[in-house]
Amino acid sequence: MREHPFELALDPSPDVPLFVQITRALIEDIRRGRLRPGAALPGSRALARSLGVHRNTVVAAYRELAAQGWVETRSATMTYVSTTMPDVPRRRATPATLGTIAARAGFDLPARISAAGWAHENPPGAIVFSGGMPDLRLLPTEVLARAYRRVLRSSARRLFEYGDARGDERLRAALADMLAAVRGLGASAEDVMVTRGSQMALDLCARALLGPGDVVAVEALGYRPAWEALAQTGTRLVPLPVDAEGLSIDALAALVAREPVRAVYVTPHHQYPSTALLSPARRIRLLDLARAHRIAILEDDYDHEFHYDGRPVLPLASADRAGVVVYIGTLSKILAPGLRIGFVVAPAPLVERLAAIRSFVDRQGDLALERAVAELLEDGEVQRHARRMRRIYQARRDVLTEALRKHLGDAVELAPPPGGMAMWVRVAPGIDVDAWATRALDRGVVIHPARRYAFDGRSRPFFRAGFAALDEREIQEGISRLRAALPTKGATRAAS
């Protein structure tokens, strides 16, 4: 309160003394909630300067407020709103009340956008088998802090000015080098755009490529926030089946034969949420189909670094010779989602279009942070951290696999995923997975049933269990609680 000038709306009538005007204005602010119980009021000198009145006028107003019980003085210089209000009926806030934010908009709003069923708060202390969070306790914060300090010392002024909407040039070049070495993409800095996370990347791509009435194919099990970003452009989303080999290309071909398809959104590396790898044959067919029908492939490669078994699988973009793949990636899984570092790799004309759209929405990213991350990539710190996390997450995957088989082998079926940060677990017949998840929540453990990821919202006998963010003890304790939450009747049927 004391850091900023405190403005009051005073009664313009010359017949009302100034101290009374100040008194009434402050009482009104207390009644409508601008000043809350216990809040500090400005000092009498500061308020007098702000209002352009004599200090004695403010002192007289404060004395009157204290006499009526609206404020209390706790020291010689500090006055606070009383925590015990006078016995005066509090007015209900209305749009007509000066300065009050109306409870309802006075204009029409489009259809409601809701994150219900996706964004929610987990109970304090719960063991969360999240969909794919990294373990933030292992983030090399000191290394990142040192890089940030170096950047601020060496080029602070330039990084706080307006910059390129595509992102810091050094970060774009460092990402291009990483993508060439690890993911087989022949990209240059001109082909890369840095965004605030992969969600912004997808949103920008949707704005740049799609419009009302366009048809976009999506996986029938998938990431709902991505669907919402696509749908905001007025497109019609068509869900296609997913099986052990990933997206059904037969279903996509049938859709293309019926009507024009503008784009397909796909997670081919570790299908979200089922973790299935898009098979080589389907990859070839998808690229051929996109080239023949000029379909944009939005490839979301959200956790590429974490592949444990067999040879690494390169992105679709690495085999794209026709310019049909728009490659979306992120450093959120390697480092932390809060850093908001995502990127798009696409033909230069599309990158220019994305940058133009971004300049109207967000102007640019955090250039200082981007430069610090660029330094970590150039120095190999990000790559070393990714290799360390890969070993840790693989060990945690194995611990979760063993715990599920040992303690819930009669209730679930599973195959350890070859990569990723979570596993897709099939529930035995006779067990209501949604009821199980509810009972588990009561015991302080969170799993995500399949309906959370289903385009049609229907239940399916699966749940997704993330392991990356939990250590071995937490995994064991979580599975123990999950076992205790298993409905007895359902477990009996499953074991019989």
PDB file of N, CA and C in Angstrom, residues 222-281:
ATOM      1  N   GLY A 222      -5.503 -38.815 -26.556  1.00  0.00           N
ATOM      2  CA  GLY A 222      -4.488 -37.799 -26.732  1.00  0.00           C
ATOM      3  C   GLY A 222      -4.496 -36.734 -25.671  1.00  0.00           C
ATOM      4  N   TYR A 223      -3.909 -35.609 -26.037  1.00  0.00           N
ATOM      5  CA  TYR A 223      -3.657 -34.499 -25.118  1.00  0.00           C
ATOM      6  C   TYR A 223      -4.715 -33.422 -25.340  1.00  0.00           C
ATOM      7  N   ARG A 224      -5.642 -33.330 -24.405  1.00  0.00           N
ATOM      8  CA  ARG A 224      -6.791 -32.453 -24.594  1.00  0.00           C
ATOM      9  C   ARG A 224      -6.420 -30.983 -24.778  1.00  0.00           C
ATOM     10  N   PRO A 225      -5.460 -30.416 -24.035  1.00  0.00           N
ATOM     11  CA  PRO A 225      -5.103 -29.018 -24.294  1.00  0.00           C
ATOM     12  C   PRO A 225      -4.652 -28.765 -25.732  1.00  0.00           C
ATOM     13  N   ALA A 226      -4.013 -29.761 -26.354  1.00  0.00           N
ATOM     14  CA  ALA A 226      -3.636 -29.605 -27.761  1.00  0.00           C
ATOM     15  C   ALA A 226      -4.879 -29.545 -28.638  1.00  0.00           C
ATOM     16  N   TRP A 227      -5.842 -30.423 -28.368  1.00  0.00           N
ATOM     17  CA  TRP A 227      -7.089 -30.393 -29.138  1.00  0.00           C
ATOM     18  C   TRP A 227      -7.782 -29.042 -28.994  1.00  0.00           C
ATOM     19  N   GLU A 228      -7.796 -28.511 -27.785  1.00  0.00           N
ATOM     20  CA  GLU A 228      -8.464 -27.232 -27.560  1.00  0.00           C
ATOM     21  C   GLU A 228      -7.770 -26.111 -28.329  1.00  0.00           C
ATOM     22  N   ALA A 229      -6.446 -26.138 -28.370  1.00  0.00           N
ATOM     23  CA  ALA A 229      -5.716 -25.113 -29.122  1.00  0.00           C
ATOM     24  C   ALA A 229      -6.073 -25.175 -30.602  1.00  0.00           C
ATOM     25  N   LEU A 230      -6.180 -26.373 -31.140  1.00  0.00           N
ATOM     26  CA  LEU A 230      -6.555 -26.533 -32.545  1.00  0.00           C
ATOM     27  C   LEU A 230      -7.996 -26.093 -32.773  1.00  0.00           C
ATOM     28  N   ALA A 231      -8.880 -26.459 -31.857  1.00  0.00           N
ATOM     29  CA  ALA A 231     -10.303 -26.179 -32.036  1.00  0.00           C
ATOM     30  C   ALA A 231     -10.620 -24.693 -31.947  1.00  0.00           C
ATOM     31  N   GLN A 232      -9.771 -23.904 -31.273  1.00  0.00           N
ATOM     32  CA  GLN A 232     -10.044 -22.476 -31.134  1.00  0.00           C
ATOM     33  C   GLN A 232     -10.047 -21.751 -32.468  1.00  0.00           C
ATOM     34  N   THR A 233      -9.481 -22.356 -33.510  1.00  0.00           N
ATOM     35  CA  THR A 233      -9.458 -21.720 -34.823  1.00  0.00           C
ATOM     36  C   THR A 233     -10.728 -22.004 -35.617  1.00  0.00           C
ATOM     37  N   GLY A 234     -11.653 -22.771 -35.044  1.00  0.00           N
ATOM     38  CA  GLY A 234     -12.876 -23.111 -35.751  1.00  0.00           C
ATOM     39  C   GLY A 234     -12.770 -24.369 -36.590  1.00  0.00           C
ATOM     40  N   THR A 235     -11.710 -25.103 -36.420  1.00  0.00           N
ATOM     41  CA  THR A 235     -11.533 -26.338 -37.177  1.00  0.00           C
ATOM     42  C   THR A 235     -12.445 -27.431 -36.622  1.00  0.00           C
ATOM     43  N   ARG A 236     -12.634 -28.453 -37.431  1.00  0.00           N
ATOM     44  CA  ARG A 236     -13.391 -29.632 -37.000  1.00  0.00           C
ATOM     45  C   ARG A 236     -12.398 -30.763 -36.759  1.00  0.00           C
ATOM     46  N   LEU A 237     -12.328 -31.226 -35.538  1.00  0.00           N
ATOM     47  CA  LEU A 237     -11.409 -32.293 -35.182  1.00  0.00           C
ATOM     48  C   LEU A 237     -12.078 -33.640 -35.397  1.00  0.00           C
ATOM     49  N   VAL A 238     -11.346 -34.562 -36.043  1.00  0.00           N
ATOM     50  CA  VAL A 238     -11.861 -35.905 -36.297  1.00  0.00           C
ATOM     51  C   VAL A 238     -10.921 -36.901 -35.624  1.00  0.00           C
ATOM     52  N   PRO A 239     -11.402 -37.607 -34.587  1.00  0.00           N
ATOM     53  CA  PRO A 239     -10.540 -38.566 -33.884  1.00  0.00           C
ATOM     54  C   PRO A 239     -10.361 -39.845 -34.690  1.00  0.00           C
ATOM     55  N   LEU A 240      -9.134 -40.362 -34.707  1.00  0.00           N
ATOM     56  CA  LEU A 240      -8.813 -41.610 -35.401  1.00  0.00           C
ATOM     57  C   LEU A 240      -8.255 -42.615 -34.408  1.00  0.00           C
ATOM     58  N   PRO A 241      -8.495 -43.909 -34.629  1.00  0.00           N
ATOM     59  CA  PRO A 241      -8.083 -44.941 -33.664  1.00  0.00           C
ATOM     60  C   PRO A 241      -6.571 -44.997 -33.465  1.00  0.00           C
ATOM     61  N   VAL A 242      -6.199 -45.461 -32.273  1.00  0.00           N
ATOM     62  CA  VAL A 242      -4.806 -45.694 -31.918  1.00  0.00           C
ATOM     63  C   VAL A 242      -4.700 -47.125 -31.409  1.00  0.00           C
ATOM     64  N   ASP A 243      -3.659 -47.842 -31.854  1.00  0.00           N
ATOM     65  CA  ASP A 243      -3.431 -49.192 -31.351  1.00  0.00           C
ATOM     66  C   ASP A 243      -1.965 -49.354 -30.981  1.00  0.00           C
ATOM     67  N   ALA A 244      -1.501 -50.582 -30.876  1.00  0.00           N
ATOM     68  CA  ALA A 244      -0.138 -50.837 -30.425  1.00  0.00           C
ATOM     69  C   ALA A 244       0.917 -50.312 -31.391  1.00  0.00           C
ATOM     70  N   GLU A 245       0.529 -49.979 -32.620  1.00  0.00           N
ATOM     71  CA  GLU A 245       1.465 -49.422 -33.599  1.00  0.00           C
ATOM     72  C   GLU A 245       1.235 -47.932 -33.821  1.00  0.00           C
ATOM     73  N   GLY A 246       0.472 -47.303 -32.929  1.00  0.00           N
ATOM     74  CA  GLY A 246       0.237 -45.873 -33.039  1.00  0.00           C
ATOM     75  C   GLY A 246      -1.009 -45.534 -33.827  1.00  0.00           C
ATOM     76  N   LEU A 247      -1.016 -44.353 -34.426  1.00  0.00           N
ATOM     77  CA  LEU A 247      -2.175 -43.873 -35.177  1.00  0.00           C
ATOM     78  C   LEU A 247      -2.498 -44.807 -36.341  1.00  0.00           C
ATOM     79  N   SER A 248      -3.792 -45.067 -36.534  1.00  0.00           N
ATOM     80  CA  SER A 248      -4.230 -45.898 -37.659  1.00  0.00           C
ATOM     81  C   SER A 248      -4.163 -45.089 -38.951  1.00  0.00           C
ATOM     82  N   ILE A 249      -3.241 -45.433 -39.829  1.00  0.00           N
ATOM     83  CA  ILE A 249      -3.124 -44.733 -41.107  1.00  0.00           C
ATOM     84  C   ILE A 249      -4.219 -45.191 -42.061  1.00  0.00           C
ATOM     85  N   ASP A 250      -4.709 -46.415 -41.887  1.00  0.00           N
ATOM     86  CA  ASP A 250      -5.868 -46.859 -42.682  1.00  0.00           C
ATOM     87  C   ASP A 250      -7.060 -45.934 -42.434  1.00  0.00           C
ATOM     88  N   ALA A 251      -7.304 -45.610 -41.170  1.00  0.00           N
ATOM     89  CA  ALA A 251      -8.414 -44.723 -40.834  1.00  0.00           C
ATOM     90  C   ALA A 251      -8.183 -43.329 -41.403  1.00  0.00           C
ATOM     91  N   LEU A 252      -6.943 -42.864 -41.382  1.00  0.00           N
ATOM     92  CA  LEU A 252      -6.631 -41.557 -41.949  1.00  0.00           C
ATOM     93  C   LEU A 252      -6.853 -41.563 -43.458  1.00  0.00           C
ATOM     94  N   ALA A 253      -6.407 -42.624 -44.135  1.00  0.00           N
ATOM     95  CA  ALA A 253      -6.596 -42.717 -45.577  1.00  0.00           C
ATOM     96  C   ALA A 253      -8.085 -42.724 -45.934  1.00  0.00           C
ATOM     97  N   ALA A 254      -8.878 -43.411 -45.136  1.00  0.00           N
ATOM     98  CA  ALA A 254     -10.319 -43.442 -45.389  1.00  0.00           C
ATOM     99  C   ALA A 254     -10.928 -42.058 -45.203  1.00  0.00           C
ATOM    100  N   LEU A 255     -10.469 -41.332 -44.203  1.00  0.00           N
ATOM    101  CA  LEU A 255     -10.966 -39.977 -43.981  1.00  0.00           C
ATOM    102  C   LEU A 255     -10.589 -39.071 -45.154  1.00  0.00           C
ATOM    103  N   VAL A 256      -9.339 -39.177 -45.612  1.00  0.00           N
ATOM    104  CA  VAL A 256      -8.875 -38.360 -46.728  1.00  0.00           C
ATOM    105  C   VAL A 256      -9.670 -38.659 -48.000  1.00  0.00           C
ATOM    106  N   ALA A 257     -10.073 -39.913 -48.174  1.00  0.00           N
ATOM    107  CA  ALA A 257     -10.862 -40.287 -49.355  1.00  0.00           C
ATOM    108  C   ALA A 257     -12.256 -39.672 -49.309  1.00  0.00           C
ATOM    109  N   ARG A 258     -12.765 -39.386 -48.103  1.00  0.00           N
ATOM    110  CA  ARG A 258     -14.118 -38.846 -47.966  1.00  0.00           C
ATOM    111  C   ARG A 258     -14.162 -37.331 -48.073  1.00  0.00           C
ATOM    112  N   GLU A 259     -13.134 -36.665 -47.537  1.00  0.00           N
ATOM    113  CA  GLU A 259     -13.168 -35.207 -47.491  1.00  0.00           C
ATOM    114  C   GLU A 259     -11.753 -34.656 -47.365  1.00  0.00           C
ATOM    115  N   PRO A 260     -11.566 -33.388 -47.734  1.00  0.00           N
ATOM    116  CA  PRO A 260     -10.233 -32.784 -47.623  1.00  0.00           C
ATOM    117  C   PRO A 260      -9.792 -32.698 -46.162  1.00  0.00           C
ATOM    118  N   VAL A 261      -8.558 -33.052 -45.900  1.00  0.00           N
ATOM    119  CA  VAL A 261      -7.981 -32.966 -44.558  1.00  0.00           C
ATOM    120  C   VAL A 261      -6.854 -31.943 -44.604  1.00  0.00           C
ATOM    121  N   ARG A 262      -6.945 -30.961 -43.751  1.00  0.00           N
ATOM    122  CA  ARG A 262      -5.948 -29.883 -43.746  1.00  0.00           C
ATOM    123  C   ARG A 262      -4.689 -30.267 -42.983  1.00  0.00           C
ATOM    124  N   ALA A 263      -4.852 -30.983 -41.873  1.00  0.00           N
ATOM    125  CA  ALA A 263      -3.693 -31.309 -41.035  1.00  0.00           C
ATOM    126  C   ALA A 263      -3.995 -32.548 -40.207  1.00  0.00           C
ATOM    127  N   VAL A 264      -2.922 -33.150 -39.692  1.00  0.00           N
ATOM    128  CA  VAL A 264      -3.042 -34.254 -38.741  1.00  0.00           C
ATOM    129  C   VAL A 264      -2.091 -33.960 -37.588  1.00  0.00           C
ATOM    130  N   TYR A 265      -2.603 -34.052 -36.377  1.00  0.00           N
ATOM    131  CA  TYR A 265      -1.797 -33.844 -35.177  1.00  0.00           C
ATOM    132  C   TYR A 265      -1.468 -35.215 -34.601  1.00  0.00           C
ATOM    133  N   VAL A 266      -0.171 -35.482 -34.408  1.00  0.00           N
ATOM    134  CA  VAL A 266       0.242 -36.830 -34.040  1.00  0.00           C
ATOM    135  C   VAL A 266       1.417 -36.779 -33.078  1.00  0.00           C
ATOM    136  N   THR A 267       1.485 -37.770 -32.176  1.00  0.00           N
ATOM    137  CA  THR A 267       2.615 -37.930 -31.252  1.00  0.00           C
ATOM    138  C   THR A 267       3.264 -39.279 -31.554  1.00  0.00           C
ATOM    139  N   PRO A 268       4.096 -39.369 -32.582  1.00  0.00           N
ATOM    140  CA  PRO A 268       4.557 -40.665 -33.083  1.00  0.00           C
ATOM    141  C   PRO A 268       5.651 -41.332 -32.261  1.00  0.00           C
ATOM    142  N   HIS A 269       6.389 -40.559 -31.480  1.00  0.00           N
ATOM    143  CA  HIS A 269       7.540 -41.157 -30.800  1.00  0.00           C
ATOM    144  C   HIS A 269       7.122 -41.994 -29.608  1.00  0.00           C
ATOM    145  N   HIS A 270       6.430 -41.381 -28.677  1.00  0.00           N
ATOM    146  CA  HIS A 270       5.782 -42.094 -27.579  1.00  0.00           C
ATOM    147  C   HIS A 270       4.356 -41.577 -27.556  1.00  0.00           C
ATOM    148  N   GLN A 271       3.458 -42.294 -28.202  1.00  0.00           N
ATOM    149  CA  GLN A 271       2.095 -41.797 -28.365  1.00  0.00           C
ATOM    150  C   GLN A 271       1.520 -41.400 -27.003  1.00  0.00           C
ATOM    151  N   TYR A 272       0.917 -40.217 -26.976  1.00  0.00           N
ATOM    152  CA  TYR A 272       0.355 -39.726 -25.723  1.00  0.00           C
ATOM    153  C   TYR A 272      -1.143 -40.017 -25.714  1.00  0.00           C
ATOM    154  N   PRO A 273      -1.599 -40.855 -24.790  1.00  0.00           N
ATOM    155  CA  PRO A 273      -0.950 -41.332 -23.568  1.00  0.00           C
ATOM    156  C   PRO A 273      -0.458 -42.778 -23.607  1.00  0.00           C
ATOM    157  N   SER A 274      -0.686 -43.515 -24.701  1.00  0.00           N
ATOM    158  CA  SER A 274      -0.492 -44.970 -24.683  1.00  0.00           C
ATOM    159  C   SER A 274       0.971 -45.394 -24.769  1.00  0.00           C
ATOM    160  N   THR A 275       1.877 -44.471 -25.085  1.00  0.00           N
ATOM    161  CA  THR A 275       3.323 -44.691 -25.219  1.00  0.00           C
ATOM    162  C   THR A 275       3.695 -45.528 -26.439  1.00  0.00           C
ATOM    163  N   ALA A 276       2.734 -45.871 -27.320  1.00  0.00           N
ATOM    164  CA  ALA A 276       3.030 -46.696 -28.496  1.00  0.00           C
ATOM    165  C   ALA A 276       3.918 -45.930 -29.471  1.00  0.00           C
ATOM    166  N   LEU A 277       4.833 -46.660 -30.112  1.00  0.00           N
ATOM    167  CA  LEU A 277       5.670 -46.090 -31.165  1.00  0.00           C
ATOM    168  C   LEU A 277       4.980 -46.278 -32.509  1.00  0.00           C
ATOM    169  N   LEU A 278       4.893 -45.209 -33.279  1.00  0.00           N
ATOM    170  CA  LEU A 278       4.344 -45.342 -34.623  1.00  0.00           C
ATOM    171  C   LEU A 278       5.280 -46.233 -35.435  1.00  0.00           C
ATOM    172  N   SER A 279       4.754 -47.325 -35.972  1.00  0.00           N
ATOM    173  CA  SER A 279       5.589 -48.324 -36.643  1.00  0.00           C
ATOM    174  C   SER A 279       6.230 -47.750 -37.898  1.00  0.00           C
ATOM    175  N   PRO A 280       7.373 -48.317 -38.323  1.00  0.00           N
ATOM    176  CA  PRO A 280       8.054 -47.821 -39.530  1.00  0.00           C
ATOM    177  C   PRO A 280       7.147 -47.797 -40.755  1.00  0.00           C
ATOM    178  N   ALA A 281       6.368 -48.863 -40.963  1.00  0.00           N
ATOM    179  CA  ALA A 281       5.493 -48.904 -42.136  1.00  0.00           C
ATOM    180  C   ALA A 281       4.474 -47.768 -42.095  1.00  0.00           C
TER     181      ALA A 281
END
